[in-house]
């Protein structure tokens, strides 16, 4: 059997992670390098001339005297936690294939579950925003699914009560391999919702392959062509090669969510899906996810605290 490139690739080992990000100073340097790749630049006047304020916590502009913290205005700014804790969270969230619950994350970081939940959702927000603008291209398999209730990842027609509908779209290469996925919450499976999903998430030159659920015709409103493959239902449908990857991705999500989380409330679904999507789309380079997320994190504003405060603690 062919070796699976994802399964056998080496992630970042814990000792290697400790070597690169083990101290507060190393994490701080990583944040500074991500924020100002060409060296410090004053957010006030653009000057590069600066000095450090005593404790090295602040950069002071030599021209306008503005003092700037490297984490000000970034996702890392909104807590008093050491950066080292944030980087450990980045490690656990990116290197575990199935995701990590906030209970488990809290245990590993030595913080309360509430704190872990906050960190996790802020980093998931970074993942969500990072992938939002990248459209799928070429051939795309599309399928409908639900999170929540008893049938996570299950098919339609079982009643949608307490469940959150989402679209799973998988871009496949010419030789039929999955390239990237999009997992997006939709209001419902109606033509309008699918058209809106397609305009945001799919390039207009896509050929979209679906099982013919009526709403998927909505992709043509975004300029995509739509190809229907009738699958029937039950085990036969699951074996239809046209949907091999959409089905595989949904299966993995189901395993991930039911294995890791007890319950997910609707308002948080986009971030759980974003975590899965982010990891899947970068699965060939696990180690690079930490610097890449750091780069994105310093370009993501602190998440509004009220959003997290409103949130119930679920997983
Ligand atoms: Zn300045």
mmCIF file of C-alpha atoms and ligand atoms in Angstrom:
data_model
loop_
_atom_site.group_PDB
_atom_site.id
_atom_site.type_symbol
_atom_site.label_atom_id
_atom_site.label_comp_id
_atom_site.label_asym_id
_atom_site.label_seq_id
_atom_site.Cartn_x
_atom_site.Cartn_y
_atom_site.Cartn_z
ATOM 1 C CA UNK A 1 0.000 0.000 0.000
ATOM 2 C CA UNK A 2 1.214 3.480 -0.813
ATOM 3 C CA UNK A 3 2.461 5.469 2.101
ATOM 4 C CA UNK A 4 0.151 8.275 3.043
ATOM 5 C CA UNK A 5 2.075 11.553 2.817
ATOM 6 C CA UNK A 6 0.075 13.170 5.573
ATOM 7 C CA UNK A 7 0.092 10.275 7.974
ATOM 8 C CA UNK A 8 3.823 9.747 7.694
ATOM 9 C CA UNK A 9 5.014 13.317 7.594
ATOM 10 C CA UNK A 10 6.816 14.559 10.635
ATOM 11 C CA UNK A 11 5.143 17.315 12.572
ATOM 12 C CA UNK A 12 7.043 19.484 14.966
ATOM 13 C CA UNK A 13 8.198 17.298 17.861
ATOM 14 C CA UNK A 14 7.724 18.616 21.385
ATOM 15 C CA UNK A 15 11.495 18.900 22.014
ATOM 16 C CA UNK A 16 11.908 20.793 18.743
ATOM 17 C CA UNK A 17 9.023 23.069 19.659
ATOM 18 C CA UNK A 18 10.621 23.733 23.054
ATOM 19 C CA UNK A 19 13.913 24.510 21.360
ATOM 20 C CA UNK A 20 12.313 27.107 19.085
ATOM 21 C CA UNK A 21 9.601 28.582 21.315
ATOM 22 C CA UNK A 22 10.453 27.457 24.829
ATOM 23 C CA UNK A 23 11.146 30.860 26.378
ATOM 24 C CA UNK A 24 9.152 34.077 26.600
ATOM 25 C CA UNK A 25 11.965 35.888 24.809
ATOM 26 C CA UNK A 26 11.892 33.473 21.849
ATOM 27 C CA UNK A 27 8.127 33.868 21.498
ATOM 28 C CA UNK A 28 8.447 37.625 21.724
ATOM 29 C CA UNK A 29 11.112 37.607 19.004
ATOM 30 C CA UNK A 30 8.861 35.445 16.825
ATOM 31 C CA UNK A 31 6.006 37.935 17.223
ATOM 32 C CA UNK A 32 8.251 40.920 16.465
ATOM 33 C CA UNK A 33 9.703 39.203 13.395
ATOM 34 C CA UNK A 34 6.207 38.373 12.145
ATOM 35 C CA UNK A 35 4.881 41.869 12.747
ATOM 36 C CA UNK A 36 7.841 43.811 11.340
ATOM 37 C CA UNK A 37 9.696 41.517 8.903
ATOM 38 C CA UNK A 38 11.753 44.513 7.681
ATOM 39 C CA UNK A 39 12.416 45.795 11.188
ATOM 40 C CA UNK A 40 10.348 48.003 13.467
ATOM 41 C CA UNK A 41 8.121 50.568 11.823
ATOM 42 C CA UNK A 42 6.252 53.144 13.919
ATOM 43 C CA UNK A 43 2.479 52.657 13.547
ATOM 44 C CA UNK A 44 2.087 56.405 14.102
ATOM 45 C CA UNK A 45 4.476 58.018 11.618
ATOM 46 C CA UNK A 46 6.149 55.150 9.779
ATOM 47 C CA UNK A 47 9.615 55.945 11.042
ATOM 48 C CA UNK A 48 12.006 53.065 11.627
ATOM 49 C CA UNK A 49 14.167 54.930 14.117
ATOM 50 C CA UNK A 50 13.446 53.740 17.610
ATOM 51 C CA UNK A 51 14.732 52.860 21.024
ATOM 52 C CA UNK A 52 13.570 50.287 23.544
ATOM 53 C CA UNK A 53 11.840 51.376 26.721
ATOM 54 C CA UNK A 54 13.631 50.040 29.814
ATOM 55 C CA UNK A 55 11.991 46.650 30.275
ATOM 56 C CA UNK A 56 12.098 45.956 26.521
ATOM 57 C CA UNK A 57 8.369 45.628 26.529
ATOM 58 C CA UNK A 58 7.890 48.730 24.387
ATOM 59 C CA UNK A 59 9.367 50.253 21.247
ATOM 60 C CA UNK A 60 9.642 54.034 21.326
ATOM 61 C CA UNK A 61 9.694 55.960 18.051
ATOM 62 C CA UNK A 62 12.613 58.392 17.916
ATOM 63 C CA UNK A 63 10.651 60.808 15.717
ATOM 64 C CA UNK A 64 7.129 61.060 17.145
ATOM 65 C CA UNK A 65 7.899 59.483 20.544
ATOM 66 C CA UNK A 66 4.969 57.049 20.253
ATOM 67 C CA UNK A 67 5.434 53.946 22.365
ATOM 68 C CA UNK A 68 4.273 50.665 20.852
ATOM 69 C CA UNK A 69 3.926 47.190 22.278
ATOM 70 C CA UNK A 70 4.616 44.455 19.721
ATOM 71 C CA UNK A 71 1.336 42.778 20.630
ATOM 72 C CA UNK A 72 -0.838 45.924 20.697
ATOM 73 C CA UNK A 73 -3.707 45.645 18.233
ATOM 74 C CA UNK A 74 -3.054 41.961 17.579
ATOM 75 C CA UNK A 75 -4.934 38.841 18.613
ATOM 76 C CA UNK A 76 -2.312 38.269 21.327
ATOM 77 C CA UNK A 77 -3.121 41.593 23.003
ATOM 78 C CA UNK A 78 -6.349 40.672 24.636
ATOM 79 C CA UNK A 79 -5.104 38.700 27.602
ATOM 80 C CA UNK A 80 -2.423 39.079 30.206
ATOM 81 C CA UNK A 81 -1.039 35.648 29.439
ATOM 82 C CA UNK A 82 2.617 35.152 28.616
ATOM 83 C CA UNK A 83 3.302 34.706 24.910
ATOM 84 C CA UNK A 84 4.800 31.360 25.787
ATOM 85 C CA UNK A 85 1.324 30.148 26.741
ATOM 86 C CA UNK A 86 -0.078 31.399 23.427
ATOM 87 C CA UNK A 87 2.623 29.551 21.495
ATOM 88 C CA UNK A 88 1.970 26.352 23.396
ATOM 89 C CA UNK A 89 -1.683 26.723 22.443
ATOM 90 C CA UNK A 90 -0.650 27.230 18.807
ATOM 91 C CA UNK A 91 1.362 24.053 19.052
ATOM 92 C CA UNK A 92 -1.445 21.922 20.450
ATOM 93 C CA UNK A 93 -4.079 23.326 18.100
ATOM 94 C CA UNK A 94 -2.051 22.852 14.938
ATOM 95 C CA UNK A 95 -0.194 19.609 15.616
ATOM 96 C CA UNK A 96 -3.084 17.476 16.846
ATOM 97 C CA UNK A 97 -4.916 16.037 13.893
ATOM 98 C CA UNK A 98 -8.250 15.704 15.648
ATOM 99 C CA UNK A 99 -8.231 19.072 17.367
ATOM 100 C CA UNK A 100 -8.112 19.600 21.102
ATOM 101 C CA UNK A 101 -10.901 20.403 23.550
ATOM 102 C CA UNK A 102 -10.581 23.417 25.834
ATOM 103 C CA UNK A 103 -10.562 21.081 28.851
ATOM 104 C CA UNK A 104 -7.555 19.238 27.493
ATOM 105 C CA UNK A 105 -5.892 22.452 26.318
ATOM 106 C CA UNK A 106 -6.345 24.017 29.753
ATOM 107 C CA UNK A 107 -4.763 20.972 31.370
ATOM 108 C CA UNK A 108 -1.752 21.106 29.048
ATOM 109 C CA UNK A 109 -1.260 24.851 29.400
ATOM 110 C CA UNK A 110 -1.877 24.909 33.141
ATOM 111 C CA UNK A 111 -4.680 27.465 32.829
ATOM 112 C CA UNK A 112 -8.412 27.300 33.601
ATOM 113 C CA UNK A 113 -10.785 25.877 31.049
ATOM 114 C CA UNK A 114 -12.304 29.328 30.557
ATOM 115 C CA UNK A 115 -8.913 30.804 29.732
ATOM 116 C CA UNK A 116 -8.117 27.910 27.410
ATOM 117 C CA UNK A 117 -11.486 28.355 25.727
ATOM 118 C CA UNK A 118 -10.728 32.030 25.148
ATOM 119 C CA UNK A 119 -7.317 31.352 23.632
ATOM 120 C CA UNK A 120 -8.628 28.566 21.463
ATOM 121 C CA UNK A 121 -11.461 30.608 20.025
ATOM 122 C CA UNK A 122 -9.265 33.599 19.356
ATOM 123 C CA UNK A 123 -6.773 31.453 17.463
ATOM 124 C CA UNK A 124 -9.613 29.745 15.616
ATOM 125 C CA UNK A 125 -10.844 33.210 14.633
ATOM 126 C CA UNK A 126 -7.420 33.899 13.117
ATOM 127 C CA UNK A 127 -7.700 30.657 11.146
ATOM 128 C CA UNK A 128 -11.193 31.616 10.010
ATOM 129 C CA UNK A 129 -10.206 35.064 8.794
ATOM 130 C CA UNK A 130 -7.046 33.757 7.185
ATOM 131 C CA UNK A 131 -8.865 31.286 4.958
ATOM 132 C CA UNK A 132 -11.996 33.338 4.299
ATOM 133 C CA UNK A 133 -10.746 35.093 1.176
ATOM 134 C CA UNK A 134 -9.079 32.125 -0.523
ATOM 135 C CA UNK A 135 -11.361 30.704 -3.185
ATOM 136 C CA UNK A 136 -11.409 27.134 -4.395
ATOM 137 C CA UNK A 137 -10.743 26.637 -8.091
ATOM 138 C CA UNK A 138 -11.084 24.019 -10.852
ATOM 139 C CA UNK A 139 -13.076 20.922 -9.928
ATOM 140 C CA UNK A 140 -14.953 21.127 -6.652
ATOM 141 C CA UNK A 141 -17.038 18.452 -4.955
ATOM 142 C CA UNK A 142 -19.790 19.915 -2.832
ATOM 143 C CA UNK A 143 -21.971 18.306 -0.199
ATOM 144 C CA UNK A 144 -24.399 19.261 2.549
ATOM 145 C CA UNK A 145 -24.038 18.304 6.198
ATOM 146 C CA UNK A 146 -24.987 19.223 9.745
ATOM 147 C CA UNK A 147 -23.089 19.690 12.968
ATOM 148 C CA UNK A 148 -24.788 19.066 16.259
ATOM 149 C CA UNK A 149 -27.636 16.864 17.311
ATOM 150 C CA UNK A 150 -27.037 13.153 17.011
ATOM 151 C CA UNK A 151 -26.031 13.132 13.405
ATOM 152 C CA UNK A 152 -22.907 15.236 13.109
ATOM 153 C CA UNK A 153 -21.674 15.008 9.557
ATOM 154 C CA UNK A 154 -24.830 13.154 8.653
ATOM 155 C CA UNK A 155 -26.997 13.569 5.625
ATOM 156 C CA UNK A 156 -30.104 15.674 5.252
ATOM 157 C CA UNK A 157 -33.599 14.458 5.767
ATOM 158 C CA UNK A 158 -33.363 13.577 9.432
ATOM 159 C CA UNK A 159 -34.791 16.830 10.718
ATOM 160 C CA UNK A 160 -32.584 19.815 11.328
ATOM 161 C CA UNK A 161 -33.629 20.581 14.884
ATOM 162 C CA UNK A 162 -30.774 21.829 17.016
ATOM 163 C CA UNK A 163 -28.400 21.274 14.155
ATOM 164 C CA UNK A 164 -26.304 23.711 12.199
ATOM 165 C CA UNK A 165 -26.195 23.245 8.432
ATOM 166 C CA UNK A 166 -22.876 23.627 6.664
ATOM 167 C CA UNK A 167 -21.448 23.145 3.199
ATOM 168 C CA UNK A 168 -18.370 20.995 2.631
ATOM 169 C CA UNK A 169 -16.544 21.776 -0.607
ATOM 170 C CA UNK A 170 -13.408 19.968 -1.725
ATOM 171 C CA UNK A 171 -11.184 21.116 -4.576
ATOM 172 C CA UNK A 172 -9.654 18.143 -6.367
ATOM 173 C CA UNK A 173 -6.615 17.965 -8.630
ATOM 174 C CA UNK A 174 -6.560 16.590 -12.188
ATOM 175 C CA UNK A 175 -5.525 13.200 -10.844
ATOM 176 C CA UNK A 176 -8.422 13.197 -8.395
ATOM 177 C CA UNK A 177 -6.643 14.076 -5.153
ATOM 178 C CA UNK A 178 -8.064 16.544 -2.615
ATOM 179 C CA UNK A 179 -6.289 19.899 -2.713
ATOM 180 C CA UNK A 180 -8.126 22.200 -0.344
ATOM 181 C CA UNK A 181 -11.432 22.253 1.488
ATOM 182 C CA UNK A 182 -13.975 24.875 2.535
ATOM 183 C CA UNK A 183 -16.357 24.265 5.379
ATOM 184 C CA UNK A 184 -18.941 26.994 5.752
ATOM 185 C CA UNK A 185 -22.009 27.400 7.886
ATOM 186 C CA UNK A 186 -25.080 28.299 5.840
ATOM 187 C CA UNK A 187 -28.437 29.597 7.024
ATOM 188 C CA UNK A 188 -30.179 26.735 5.263
ATOM 189 C CA UNK A 189 -29.865 24.637 2.141
ATOM 190 C CA UNK A 190 -31.615 27.063 -0.170
ATOM 191 C CA UNK A 191 -30.466 28.375 -3.557
ATOM 192 C CA UNK A 192 -29.846 31.837 -2.170
ATOM 193 C CA UNK A 193 -27.529 30.592 0.590
ATOM 194 C CA UNK A 194 -25.568 28.402 -1.819
ATOM 195 C CA UNK A 195 -25.245 31.250 -4.344
ATOM 196 C CA UNK A 196 -23.867 33.459 -1.610
ATOM 197 C CA UNK A 197 -21.460 30.722 -0.464
ATOM 198 C CA UNK A 198 -20.257 30.227 -4.052
ATOM 199 C CA UNK A 199 -19.671 33.934 -4.671
ATOM 200 C CA UNK A 200 -17.411 34.132 -1.630
ATOM 201 C CA UNK A 201 -15.747 30.743 -1.637
ATOM 202 C CA UNK A 202 -15.534 29.509 -5.232
ATOM 203 C CA UNK A 203 -13.712 30.990 -8.219
ATOM 204 C CA UNK A 204 -16.103 31.674 -11.125
ATOM 205 C CA UNK A 205 -14.348 29.118 -13.343
ATOM 206 C CA UNK A 206 -15.136 26.194 -11.027
ATOM 207 C CA UNK A 207 -16.854 23.069 -12.135
ATOM 208 C CA UNK A 208 -18.959 22.102 -9.163
ATOM 209 C CA UNK A 209 -19.977 18.480 -8.786
ATOM 210 C CA UNK A 210 -22.973 17.741 -6.558
ATOM 211 C CA UNK A 211 -25.513 15.003 -6.027
ATOM 212 C CA UNK A 212 -28.186 17.265 -7.444
ATOM 213 C CA UNK A 213 -29.755 18.622 -4.265
ATOM 214 C CA UNK A 214 -31.810 21.474 -5.704
ATOM 215 C CA UNK A 215 -30.073 24.325 -3.862
ATOM 216 C CA UNK A 216 -26.666 23.470 -5.362
ATOM 217 C CA UNK A 217 -27.885 24.912 -8.669
ATOM 218 C CA UNK A 218 -27.211 28.232 -6.910
ATOM 219 C CA UNK A 219 -23.512 27.937 -7.769
ATOM 220 C CA UNK A 220 -24.311 28.991 -11.345
ATOM 221 C CA UNK A 221 -25.241 32.434 -9.980
ATOM 222 C CA UNK A 222 -21.567 32.804 -9.103
ATOM 223 C CA UNK A 223 -20.552 31.855 -12.651
ATOM 224 C CA UNK A 224 -19.565 28.265 -11.815
ATOM 225 C CA UNK A 225 -20.721 25.384 -13.929
ATOM 226 C CA UNK A 226 -22.700 22.691 -12.165
ATOM 227 C CA UNK A 227 -22.466 19.002 -12.838
ATOM 228 C CA UNK A 228 -24.942 16.658 -11.219
ATOM 229 C CA UNK A 229 -24.005 13.108 -10.382
ATOM 230 C CA UNK A 230 -26.981 11.115 -9.209
ATOM 231 C CA UNK A 231 -25.916 8.829 -6.408
ATOM 232 C CA UNK A 232 -29.087 7.446 -4.939
ATOM 233 C CA UNK A 233 -28.880 7.033 -1.189
ATOM 234 C CA UNK A 234 -27.306 4.831 1.432
ATOM 235 C CA UNK A 235 -24.019 2.938 1.142
ATOM 236 C CA UNK A 236 -24.037 3.125 -2.657
ATOM 237 C CA UNK A 237 -23.898 6.918 -2.522
ATOM 238 C CA UNK A 238 -20.935 6.831 -0.178
ATOM 239 C CA UNK A 239 -19.000 4.676 -2.633
ATOM 240 C CA UNK A 240 -19.639 6.921 -5.625
ATOM 241 C CA UNK A 241 -16.151 8.042 -6.737
ATOM 242 C CA UNK A 242 -17.435 11.526 -7.663
ATOM 243 C CA UNK A 243 -17.889 12.263 -3.982
ATOM 244 C CA UNK A 244 -15.014 10.325 -2.571
ATOM 245 C CA UNK A 245 -13.297 13.352 -1.064
ATOM 246 C CA UNK A 246 -16.339 15.232 0.126
ATOM 247 C CA UNK A 247 -17.366 12.045 1.916
ATOM 248 C CA UNK A 248 -13.901 11.444 3.338
ATOM 249 C CA UNK A 249 -13.661 14.991 4.646
ATOM 250 C CA UNK A 250 -17.097 14.761 6.236
ATOM 251 C CA UNK A 251 -16.179 11.452 7.820
ATOM 252 C CA UNK A 252 -13.055 12.982 9.325
ATOM 253 C CA UNK A 253 -14.951 15.968 10.649
ATOM 254 C CA UNK A 254 -17.480 13.719 12.250
ATOM 255 C CA UNK A 255 -14.760 11.670 13.934
ATOM 256 C CA UNK A 256 -12.969 14.806 15.025
ATOM 257 C CA UNK A 257 -15.961 16.569 16.483
ATOM 258 C CA UNK A 258 -17.588 13.627 18.179
ATOM 259 C CA UNK A 259 -14.233 12.413 19.470
ATOM 260 C CA UNK A 260 -13.123 15.767 20.856
ATOM 261 C CA UNK A 261 -16.144 17.841 21.752
ATOM 262 C CA UNK A 262 -19.218 17.098 23.787
ATOM 263 C CA UNK A 263 -21.387 19.753 22.203
ATOM 264 C CA UNK A 264 -21.037 22.750 19.966
ATOM 265 C CA UNK A 265 -23.434 25.664 19.990
ATOM 266 C CA UNK A 266 -24.451 27.168 16.657
ATOM 267 C CA UNK A 267 -22.736 30.509 17.127
ATOM 268 C CA UNK A 268 -19.333 28.829 17.462
ATOM 269 C CA UNK A 269 -19.681 26.383 14.586
ATOM 270 C CA UNK A 270 -17.811 28.566 12.038
ATOM 271 C CA UNK A 271 -14.711 28.574 14.238
ATOM 272 C CA UNK A 272 -14.743 24.826 14.853
ATOM 273 C CA UNK A 273 -15.074 24.258 11.131
ATOM 274 C CA UNK A 274 -12.308 26.802 10.464
ATOM 275 C CA UNK A 275 -9.902 24.901 12.713
ATOM 276 C CA UNK A 276 -10.494 21.703 10.819
ATOM 277 C CA UNK A 277 -10.259 23.460 7.460
ATOM 278 C CA UNK A 278 -7.062 25.285 8.382
ATOM 279 C CA UNK A 279 -5.298 22.112 9.465
ATOM 280 C CA UNK A 280 -6.498 20.157 6.444
ATOM 281 C CA UNK A 281 -5.392 22.828 3.980
ATOM 282 C CA UNK A 282 -1.910 22.911 5.474
ATOM 283 C CA UNK A 283 -1.558 19.212 6.227
ATOM 284 C CA UNK A 284 1.629 18.784 4.186
ATOM 285 C CA UNK A 285 3.550 21.261 6.281
ATOM 286 C CA UNK A 286 2.535 20.916 9.899
ATOM 287 C CA UNK A 287 5.635 22.573 11.328
ATOM 288 C CA UNK A 288 5.158 25.732 9.251
ATOM 289 C CA UNK A 289 1.704 26.294 10.707
ATOM 290 C CA UNK A 290 3.115 27.952 13.839
ATOM 291 C CA UNK A 291 5.026 30.788 12.106
ATOM 292 C CA UNK A 292 2.211 31.171 9.586
ATOM 293 C CA UNK A 293 -0.412 31.508 12.292
ATOM 294 C CA UNK A 294 1.807 33.922 14.193
ATOM 295 C CA UNK A 295 2.068 36.021 11.030
ATOM 296 C CA UNK A 296 -1.723 35.989 10.672
ATOM 297 C CA UNK A 297 -2.236 36.553 14.407
ATOM 298 C CA UNK A 298 -0.328 39.835 14.499
ATOM 299 C CA UNK A 299 -2.500 40.991 11.613
ATOM 300 C CA UNK A 300 -5.770 40.035 13.295
ATOM 301 C CA UNK A 301 -7.273 42.622 15.653
ATOM 302 C CA UNK A 302 -8.098 41.520 19.187
ATOM 303 C CA UNK A 303 -11.379 39.662 19.036
ATOM 304 C CA UNK A 304 -14.225 41.669 20.601
ATOM 305 C CA UNK A 305 -14.414 40.484 24.157
ATOM 306 C CA UNK A 306 -18.188 40.692 24.179
ATOM 307 C CA UNK A 307 -18.363 37.878 21.634
ATOM 308 C CA UNK A 308 -16.486 35.558 23.904
ATOM 309 C CA UNK A 309 -18.336 36.755 26.982
ATOM 310 C CA UNK A 310 -21.642 35.941 25.366
ATOM 311 C CA UNK A 311 -20.414 32.486 24.644
ATOM 312 C CA UNK A 312 -21.350 29.513 26.722
ATOM 313 C CA UNK A 313 -18.640 27.139 27.738
ATOM 314 C CA UNK A 314 -19.271 23.922 25.877
ATOM 315 C CA UNK A 315 -16.188 22.083 24.888
HETATM 316 ZN ZN1 LIG B 1 6.612 57.600 15.052
#
